[in-house]
Tab-separated table of C-alpha atoms in Angstrom:
chain	number	residue	atom	x	y	z
S	19	UNK	CA	318.472	153.717	2.984
S	20	UNK	CA	316.830	151.174	5.211
S	21	UNK	CA	317.477	153.324	8.362
S	22	UNK	CA	315.577	156.202	6.565
S	23	UNK	CA	312.636	154.117	5.668
S	24	UNK	CA	312.358	153.013	9.223
S	25	UNK	CA	312.416	156.691	10.449
S	26	UNK	CA	309.727	157.638	8.251
S	27	UNK	CA	307.539	154.543	9.005
S	28	UNK	CA	307.882	155.493	12.618
S	29	UNK	CA	306.937	159.071	12.354
S	30	UNK	CA	303.914	158.110	10.217
S	31	UNK	CA	302.805	155.744	12.953
S	32	UNK	CA	303.381	158.596	15.503
S	33	UNK	CA	301.388	161.179	13.651
S	34	UNK	CA	298.576	158.532	13.036
S	35	UNK	CA	298.620	157.831	16.897
S	36	UNK	CA	298.376	161.503	17.707
S	37	UNK	CA	295.681	162.264	15.317
S	38	UNK	CA	293.482	159.230	16.654
S	39	UNK	CA	294.247	160.334	19.992
S	40	UNK	CA	293.254	163.911	19.221
S	41	UNK	CA	290.123	162.868	17.595
S	42	UNK	CA	289.021	161.367	20.828
S	43	UNK	CA	289.408	164.798	22.539
S	44	UNK	CA	286.552	167.124	22.583
S	45	UNK	CA	287.284	171.001	22.502
S	46	UNK	CA	284.737	172.967	24.369
S	47	UNK	CA	284.366	176.759	23.915
S	48	UNK	CA	284.893	179.197	26.966
S	49	UNK	CA	281.967	180.312	28.901
S	50	UNK	CA	280.637	183.521	30.347
S	51	UNK	CA	282.291	185.752	27.691
S	52	UNK	CA	281.876	189.425	28.567
S	53	UNK	CA	282.929	192.736	27.351
S	54	UNK	CA	283.033	195.660	29.835
S	55	UNK	CA	284.027	199.275	29.260
S	56	UNK	CA	286.555	199.817	32.018
S	57	UNK	CA	287.756	203.366	31.061
S	58	UNK	CA	287.674	205.839	28.226
S	59	UNK	CA	288.153	203.765	25.071
S	60	UNK	CA	289.227	200.885	27.057
S	61	UNK	CA	287.412	197.290	27.000
S	62	UNK	CA	287.795	194.401	29.425
S	63	UNK	CA	287.431	191.035	27.707
S	64	UNK	CA	286.756	188.245	30.251
S	65	UNK	CA	285.675	184.722	30.014
S	66	UNK	CA	285.966	181.437	31.999
S	67	UNK	CA	287.300	177.977	31.036
S	68	UNK	CA	284.693	175.379	30.243
S	69	UNK	CA	284.381	172.992	33.183
S	70	UNK	CA	283.761	170.200	30.792
S	71	UNK	CA	287.187	170.376	29.483
S	72	UNK	CA	289.331	167.612	30.786
S	73	UNK	CA	292.429	168.354	32.248
S	74	UNK	CA	295.119	166.030	30.472
S	75	UNK	CA	298.645	166.162	28.931
S	76	UNK	CA	297.638	169.101	26.538
S	77	UNK	CA	298.031	172.812	26.651
S	78	UNK	CA	295.209	175.136	26.885
S	79	UNK	CA	295.134	178.695	25.552
S	80	UNK	CA	292.520	181.002	23.897
S	81	UNK	CA	292.319	182.641	20.437
S	82	UNK	CA	290.893	186.134	20.505
S	83	UNK	CA	289.861	187.943	17.514
S	84	UNK	CA	288.723	191.667	17.502
S	85	UNK	CA	286.546	192.337	14.573
S	86	UNK	CA	285.543	196.026	15.212
S	87	UNK	CA	286.710	198.760	15.176
S	88	UNK	CA	290.236	197.598	14.285
S	89	UNK	CA	290.503	193.921	13.115
S	90	UNK	CA	293.105	192.245	15.336
S	91	UNK	CA	293.689	188.523	16.308
S	92	UNK	CA	296.152	187.154	18.943
S	93	UNK	CA	296.565	184.198	21.522
S	94	UNK	CA	296.657	184.152	25.175
S	95	UNK	CA	296.846	181.789	28.023
S	96	UNK	CA	294.903	184.276	30.405
S	97	UNK	CA	291.263	184.209	30.756
S	98	UNK	CA	291.078	188.026	30.229
S	99	UNK	CA	292.387	190.764	27.986
S	100	UNK	CA	292.335	194.577	28.078
S	101	UNK	CA	292.132	196.297	24.825
S	102	UNK	CA	292.123	200.189	24.036
S	103	UNK	CA	289.983	201.271	20.972
S	104	UNK	CA	287.720	204.047	19.846
S	105	UNK	CA	284.253	202.863	20.988
S	106	UNK	CA	281.914	205.535	19.302
S	107	UNK	CA	281.210	202.822	16.542
S	108	UNK	CA	280.889	200.019	18.898
S	109	UNK	CA	283.108	196.984	19.627
S	110	UNK	CA	282.771	193.257	18.789
S	111	UNK	CA	285.094	190.307	19.638
S	112	UNK	CA	285.226	186.595	19.339
S	113	UNK	CA	287.184	183.914	21.709
S	114	UNK	CA	287.476	180.266	21.395
S	115	UNK	CA	289.550	177.496	23.170
S	116	UNK	CA	292.836	176.248	21.577
S	117	UNK	CA	294.241	172.711	22.622
S	118	UNK	CA	297.863	171.633	21.665
S	119	UNK	CA	298.599	168.025	21.927
S	120	UNK	CA	301.972	166.558	20.601
S	121	UNK	CA	302.102	169.478	18.138
S	122	UNK	CA	298.688	169.346	16.833
S	123	UNK	CA	296.380	172.279	17.383
S	124	UNK	CA	292.704	171.641	18.119
S	125	UNK	CA	289.972	174.403	18.150
S	126	UNK	CA	286.649	175.012	19.652
S	127	UNK	CA	283.836	176.975	18.246
S	128	UNK	CA	283.705	180.756	18.489
S	129	UNK	CA	281.943	182.522	21.261
S	130	UNK	CA	280.808	186.148	20.265
S	131	UNK	CA	280.087	189.291	22.062
S	132	UNK	CA	279.560	192.914	21.151
S	133	UNK	CA	279.265	196.520	22.688
S	134	UNK	CA	276.741	198.571	20.531
S	135	UNK	CA	277.587	202.055	19.487
S	136	UNK	CA	276.377	204.813	21.785
S	137	UNK	CA	273.349	206.701	20.965
S	138	UNK	CA	273.300	209.811	19.151
S	139	UNK	CA	271.848	211.622	16.143
S	140	UNK	CA	273.769	211.196	12.848
S	141	UNK	CA	276.428	213.969	11.898
S	142	UNK	CA	276.280	215.609	15.573
S	143	UNK	CA	279.732	214.297	16.634
S	144	UNK	CA	282.584	216.441	16.021
S	145	UNK	CA	284.803	216.160	12.920
S	146	UNK	CA	288.534	217.030	12.038
S	147	UNK	CA	289.796	216.297	15.476
S	148	UNK	CA	293.621	217.203	15.660
S	149	UNK	CA	295.872	217.392	18.673
S	150	UNK	CA	299.400	218.637	19.539
S	151	UNK	CA	301.645	218.254	22.576
S	152	UNK	CA	304.656	220.206	23.669
S	153	UNK	CA	307.439	219.576	26.211
S	154	UNK	CA	307.845	222.470	28.370
S	155	UNK	CA	310.993	223.703	29.998
S	156	UNK	CA	310.041	222.261	33.176
S	157	UNK	CA	309.644	218.730	31.431
S	158	UNK	CA	305.838	218.811	31.570
S	159	UNK	CA	303.573	218.350	28.473
S	160	UNK	CA	300.767	220.648	27.341
S	161	UNK	CA	298.028	219.455	25.307
S	162	UNK	CA	296.163	221.501	22.660
S	163	UNK	CA	293.149	220.091	20.508
S	164	UNK	CA	290.957	221.634	18.019
S	165	UNK	CA	287.753	220.193	16.134
S	166	UNK	CA	284.755	221.243	13.985
S	167	UNK	CA	281.199	220.902	15.128
S	168	UNK	CA	279.234	218.116	13.327
S	169	UNK	CA	277.102	219.168	10.234
S	170	UNK	CA	273.963	218.169	11.901
S	171	UNK	CA	274.858	219.748	15.322
S	172	UNK	CA	272.257	222.336	16.410
S	173	UNK	CA	273.476	225.748	17.170
S	174	UNK	CA	273.064	225.251	20.998
S	175	UNK	CA	275.259	222.262	21.037
S	176	UNK	CA	277.997	222.171	23.786
S	177	UNK	CA	280.914	219.921	23.421
S	178	UNK	CA	283.068	218.709	26.269
S	179	UNK	CA	286.643	216.988	25.821
S	180	UNK	CA	288.319	214.617	28.256
S	181	UNK	CA	291.745	213.003	27.734
S	182	UNK	CA	292.954	209.656	29.337
S	183	UNK	CA	296.664	208.660	29.602
S	184	UNK	CA	296.962	205.316	31.050
S	185	UNK	CA	294.935	205.346	34.270
S	186	UNK	CA	294.317	209.165	34.589
S	187	UNK	CA	291.468	210.960	33.098
S	188	UNK	CA	290.794	214.670	33.085
S	189	UNK	CA	288.262	217.064	31.605
S	190	UNK	CA	289.100	220.350	29.783
S	191	UNK	CA	288.547	223.659	31.634
S	192	UNK	CA	289.943	226.009	29.089
S	193	UNK	CA	287.805	226.256	25.760
S	194	UNK	CA	287.654	228.384	22.765
S	195	UNK	CA	284.377	229.076	21.242
S	196	UNK	CA	282.940	229.745	17.670
S	197	UNK	CA	280.394	232.566	16.653
S	198	UNK	CA	277.589	230.254	18.009
S	199	UNK	CA	279.185	229.895	21.351
S	200	UNK	CA	280.180	226.350	20.763
S	201	UNK	CA	283.459	224.997	22.058
S	202	UNK	CA	285.878	224.140	19.193
S	203	UNK	CA	289.207	224.222	20.936
S	204	UNK	CA	290.666	223.133	24.165
S	205	UNK	CA	293.977	223.657	26.033
S	206	UNK	CA	295.624	221.916	28.925
S	207	UNK	CA	298.802	223.784	29.971
S	208	UNK	CA	299.912	220.907	32.261
S	209	UNK	CA	298.999	217.247	31.757
S	210	UNK	CA	299.818	213.762	33.368
S	211	UNK	CA	301.471	212.803	30.163
S	212	UNK	CA	304.925	211.309	30.610
S	213	UNK	CA	307.383	212.955	28.198
S	214	UNK	CA	309.841	210.148	28.551
S	215	UNK	CA	307.535	207.406	27.290
S	216	UNK	CA	307.726	205.969	23.677
S	217	UNK	CA	304.488	205.327	21.759
S	218	UNK	CA	302.123	205.446	24.640
S	219	UNK	CA	298.449	206.223	23.526
S	220	UNK	CA	296.599	209.489	24.394
S	221	UNK	CA	292.839	208.928	24.301
S	222	UNK	CA	290.661	211.943	23.348
S	223	UNK	CA	286.739	211.712	24.069
S	224	UNK	CA	284.527	214.409	23.195
S	225	UNK	CA	280.805	214.205	24.073
S	226	UNK	CA	278.147	217.005	23.981
S	227	UNK	CA	274.755	218.205	24.794
S	228	UNK	CA	271.811	220.002	23.171
S	229	UNK	CA	267.893	220.659	23.839
S	230	UNK	CA	267.308	219.819	20.203
S	231	UNK	CA	269.166	216.355	19.680
S	232	UNK	CA	271.129	213.660	21.384
S	233	UNK	CA	274.989	214.429	20.592
S	234	UNK	CA	276.872	211.541	19.419
S	235	UNK	CA	280.215	211.112	21.330
S	236	UNK	CA	283.699	210.635	19.440
S	237	UNK	CA	286.776	209.023	20.504
S	238	UNK	CA	290.265	209.158	18.754
S	239	UNK	CA	293.533	207.622	19.808
S	240	UNK	CA	296.949	209.473	19.315
S	241	UNK	CA	300.422	208.172	19.498
S	242	UNK	CA	301.854	210.709	22.131
S	243	UNK	CA	305.169	210.831	20.020
S	244	UNK	CA	303.509	211.227	16.776
S	245	UNK	CA	301.549	214.274	17.891
S	246	UNK	CA	304.536	216.045	19.599
S	247	UNK	CA	305.401	219.409	18.311
S	248	UNK	CA	309.093	219.153	18.719
S	249	UNK	CA	310.960	222.330	20.394
S	250	UNK	CA	313.303	224.544	18.530
S	251	UNK	CA	317.081	223.561	18.536
S	252	UNK	CA	318.822	225.374	21.253
S	253	UNK	CA	322.081	227.560	21.310
S	254	UNK	CA	322.458	227.726	17.535
S	255	UNK	CA	326.155	229.049	16.630
S	256	UNK	CA	327.363	229.996	13.136
S	257	UNK	CA	330.609	231.381	12.002
S	258	UNK	CA	332.987	231.471	9.082
S	259	UNK	CA	336.436	229.704	9.144
S	260	UNK	CA	338.266	230.997	5.944
S	261	UNK	CA	336.053	229.668	3.087
S	262	UNK	CA	333.785	227.331	5.306
S	263	UNK	CA	330.755	227.891	7.099
S	264	UNK	CA	330.406	226.067	10.469
S	265	UNK	CA	327.201	225.552	12.605
S	266	UNK	CA	326.649	223.857	15.926
S	267	UNK	CA	323.531	223.537	18.063
S	268	UNK	CA	322.170	221.560	21.099
S	269	UNK	CA	319.191	219.223	20.843
S	270	UNK	CA	315.673	220.514	21.767
S	271	UNK	CA	314.299	220.469	25.179
S	272	UNK	CA	313.459	216.799	25.629
S	273	UNK	CA	314.183	213.893	28.029
S	274	UNK	CA	315.441	211.725	24.913
S	275	UNK	CA	319.287	211.644	23.900
S	276	UNK	CA	320.480	213.540	20.905
S	277	UNK	CA	320.606	210.664	18.669
S	278	UNK	CA	316.824	210.535	18.590
S	279	UNK	CA	316.481	213.740	16.483
S	280	UNK	CA	317.323	214.784	13.078
S	281	UNK	CA	317.450	218.141	11.672
S	282	UNK	CA	316.895	220.304	8.546
S	283	UNK	CA	319.416	223.217	7.839
S	284	UNK	CA	318.163	225.996	5.831
S	285	UNK	CA	320.682	228.259	4.010
S	286	UNK	CA	320.003	231.128	1.734
S	287	UNK	CA	322.579	233.061	-0.298
S	288	UNK	CA	321.138	236.794	-0.085
S	289	UNK	CA	323.428	237.726	-3.022
S	290	UNK	CA	322.239	235.213	-5.574
S	291	UNK	CA	318.770	234.134	-3.818
S	292	UNK	CA	319.749	230.421	-3.917
S	293	UNK	CA	318.138	228.280	-1.168
S	294	UNK	CA	319.069	224.960	-0.102
S	295	UNK	CA	317.809	222.479	2.787
S	296	UNK	CA	320.105	219.580	4.146
S	297	UNK	CA	318.858	216.827	6.304
S	298	UNK	CA	321.328	216.205	9.300
S	299	UNK	CA	321.364	213.606	11.857
S	300	UNK	CA	324.173	215.092	13.876
S	301	UNK	CA	324.419	218.530	15.772
S	302	UNK	CA	327.315	219.766	13.398
S	303	UNK	CA	327.299	221.035	10.079
S	304	UNK	CA	330.289	222.425	7.699
S	305	UNK	CA	329.978	223.579	4.255
S	306	UNK	CA	332.270	225.374	1.775
S	307	UNK	CA	330.613	228.730	0.643
S	308	UNK	CA	331.078	231.863	-1.479
S	309	UNK	CA	332.814	234.302	0.814
S	310	UNK	CA	331.694	237.182	-1.164
S	311	UNK	CA	328.138	236.549	-0.507
S	312	UNK	CA	326.094	237.067	2.814
S	313	UNK	CA	323.735	234.259	4.136
S	314	UNK	CA	320.900	233.657	6.364
S	315	UNK	CA	320.585	230.338	8.224
S	316	UNK	CA	317.740	228.513	10.198
S	317	UNK	CA	317.368	225.116	11.815
S	318	UNK	CA	314.433	223.030	12.897
S	319	UNK	CA	314.215	219.498	14.450
S	320	UNK	CA	312.069	216.202	14.670
S	321	UNK	CA	312.123	212.901	16.096
S	322	UNK	CA	314.389	210.253	14.414
S	323	UNK	CA	315.150	206.560	14.636
S	324	UNK	CA	314.284	205.715	18.214
S	325	UNK	CA	310.982	207.657	18.203
S	326	UNK	CA	308.005	208.021	16.052
S	327	UNK	CA	308.063	211.049	13.725
S	328	UNK	CA	306.214	214.071	15.352
S	329	UNK	CA	305.629	217.460	13.777
S	330	UNK	CA	308.776	219.585	12.763
S	331	UNK	CA	309.620	222.106	15.161
S	332	UNK	CA	309.490	225.841	14.070
S	333	UNK	CA	312.323	227.406	12.464
S	334	UNK	CA	315.044	228.887	14.632
S	335	UNK	CA	315.674	232.550	14.802
S	336	UNK	CA	317.495	233.829	11.517
S	337	UNK	CA	321.246	234.018	11.658
S	338	UNK	CA	323.242	236.211	9.273
S	339	UNK	CA	326.850	235.669	8.292
S	340	UNK	CA	329.091	236.981	5.842
S	341	UNK	CA	328.790	240.138	3.752
S	342	UNK	CA	328.236	241.055	0.243
S	343	UNK	CA	331.658	242.275	-1.497
S	344	UNK	CA	331.449	244.249	-4.560
S	345	UNK	CA	333.284	242.754	-7.654
S	346	UNK	CA	334.218	246.016	-9.116
S	347	UNK	CA	334.384	248.717	-6.267
S	348	UNK	CA	335.514	251.640	-8.458
S	349	UNK	CA	332.410	251.255	-10.605
S	350	UNK	CA	330.057	250.938	-7.726
S	351	UNK	CA	331.635	254.015	-6.070
S	352	UNK	CA	331.259	256.035	-9.251
S	353	UNK	CA	327.630	255.092	-9.681
S	354	UNK	CA	326.744	255.899	-6.053
S	355	UNK	CA	328.471	259.456	-6.311
S	356	UNK	CA	326.490	260.304	-9.476
S	357	UNK	CA	323.289	259.020	-7.923
S	358	UNK	CA	324.058	261.339	-4.958
S	359	UNK	CA	324.881	264.285	-7.012
S	360	UNK	CA	321.680	264.083	-9.052
S	361	UNK	CA	319.658	263.802	-5.971
S	362	UNK	CA	321.500	266.684	-4.289
S	363	UNK	CA	320.908	268.885	-7.380
S	364	UNK	CA	317.178	267.862	-7.399
S	365	UNK	CA	316.775	268.579	-3.549
S	366	UNK	CA	318.376	272.010	-4.116
S	367	UNK	CA	316.156	272.861	-7.046
S	368	UNK	CA	313.028	271.912	-4.860
S	369	UNK	CA	314.102	273.952	-1.957
S	370	UNK	CA	314.931	277.001	-4.109
S	371	UNK	CA	311.410	276.819	-5.879
S	372	UNK	CA	309.534	276.468	-2.592
S	373	UNK	CA	311.459	279.440	-0.980
S	374	UNK	CA	311.274	281.607	-4.119
S	375	UNK	CA	315.192	281.941	-3.955
S	376	UNK	CA	315.282	282.354	-7.781
S	377	UNK	CA	313.015	285.511	-7.715
S	378	UNK	CA	315.198	286.974	-4.928
S	379	UNK	CA	318.500	286.273	-6.621
S	380	UNK	CA	317.313	287.418	-10.094
S	381	UNK	CA	314.431	290.025	-9.634
S	382	UNK	CA	312.515	290.889	-12.965
S	383	UNK	CA	313.683	294.403	-14.706
S	384	UNK	CA	310.871	296.923	-13.930
S	385	UNK	CA	309.032	298.911	-16.826
S	386	UNK	CA	309.681	302.604	-17.060
S	387	UNK	CA	306.908	304.651	-15.925
S	388	UNK	CA	305.111	307.305	-18.171
S	389	UNK	CA	305.365	310.683	-16.835
S	390	UNK	CA	303.633	312.503	-19.649
S	391	UNK	CA	299.954	312.316	-20.118
S	392	UNK	CA	298.800	310.911	-23.621
S	393	UNK	CA	297.031	313.800	-25.409
S	394	UNK	CA	295.557	311.345	-27.947
S	395	UNK	CA	295.037	308.256	-26.100
S	396	UNK	CA	292.150	307.189	-28.498
S	397	UNK	CA	294.126	308.048	-31.758
S	398	UNK	CA	296.975	306.030	-30.141
S	399	UNK	CA	294.989	302.964	-29.459
S	400	UNK	CA	293.558	303.403	-33.005
S	401	UNK	CA	296.989	303.594	-34.347
S	402	UNK	CA	298.086	300.401	-32.487
S	403	UNK	CA	295.340	298.659	-34.142
S	404	UNK	CA	296.044	299.580	-37.689
S	405	UNK	CA	296.941	296.940	-40.403
S	406	UNK	CA	300.344	296.774	-41.730
S	407	UNK	CA	299.124	298.403	-44.954
S	408	UNK	CA	297.827	301.458	-43.276
S	409	UNK	CA	301.141	301.815	-41.317
S	410	UNK	CA	303.123	301.638	-44.455
S	411	UNK	CA	300.936	304.281	-45.976
S	412	UNK	CA	301.243	306.612	-43.049
S	413	UNK	CA	305.126	306.174	-43.073
S	414	UNK	CA	305.359	307.118	-46.774
S	415	UNK	CA	303.166	310.119	-46.339
S	416	UNK	CA	305.293	311.200	-43.380
S	417	UNK	CA	308.471	310.962	-45.615
S	418	UNK	CA	306.808	312.947	-48.538
S	419	UNK	CA	306.135	315.720	-46.093
S	420	UNK	CA	309.681	315.571	-44.688
S	421	UNK	CA	311.099	315.677	-48.075
S	422	UNK	CA	308.923	318.783	-49.240
S	423	UNK	CA	309.829	320.664	-46.087
S	424	UNK	CA	313.613	320.078	-46.543
S	425	UNK	CA	313.505	321.436	-50.462
S	426	UNK	CA	311.518	324.492	-49.242
S	427	UNK	CA	314.360	325.342	-46.646
S	428	UNK	CA	316.829	324.775	-49.447
S	429	UNK	CA	315.405	327.202	-51.879
């Protein structure tokens, strides 16, 4: 117990001695703090140690705080720092001296500096900027960017795009224009972007010109892996093994190993219409299926684990496997035969009607011609138009005449 008390007393005395010694040390802020734009979206922060700061048995470092555009704070023992940031809204930072003496930290006052935003009329800078990269077969990287003109941009505005990757900067030469002849899209078929790097930044800078207004520039930073449109998986093979469906494929065109990719396996049962998607981290897939059905299969890829997730690749070409088998073949065959018979009969009927076959096979019966001239045509016509009563009376009168003539011949 006495030993513990002695240790506590010794530590208390040591801390008090260090505090009293630190109180005697004056910490001076750094001098000549400057901010310099050294490249697109890149700022060099530089300062000098204060010559009034005595060199004793303490450690000197500097606390740097970025206020704008993205807050950040870090320590460094160097007298300079390089930061990459979008500068269209300006840049501001603070720096101060840090002294470490026997575990105690002492700080100077802050030194402040800023870079004002570039000039430009409001709402003239581009909006909705988006970019996509692709890795080609030759292991080069293409870049495609699109944007919308600012709402306040005059119709004669011309936009110009630049990209920077590490120390290389290039201006776009291949633009697509809108109906007012303003650039709204840019393509680089080949760039200096390294396809084997991880999480490197791509800087996109778009400025403009107009006779009617000053166009405000715009900058945006992109993670090269996050905007990569992954290539389609290669050599997809699908086959059946008894009641199992087996599929294999190769990783997309890329410099990264196969464990850096994941896949989505799309399976559609064409018989039932059922659709399913599985996430797979390997290049192999096996599934028990209904062998009486036919299936369509597609696969797509994306980054996984060792890389920042990018854009999913396009789906692979559709592969079909299996065939639909009828549950009751006899019934289906009978139904098909009935349909064929009906269709055949209908077709024959239509052909016969078009070619007047029925009239040729069964011609109409001709009416007999009247070789004798009608002596009383008018009376005949009049007789045809008589009523039933008149016809009845005429028939009765004729019968009476016939009976009288018959009696006369008898007697």
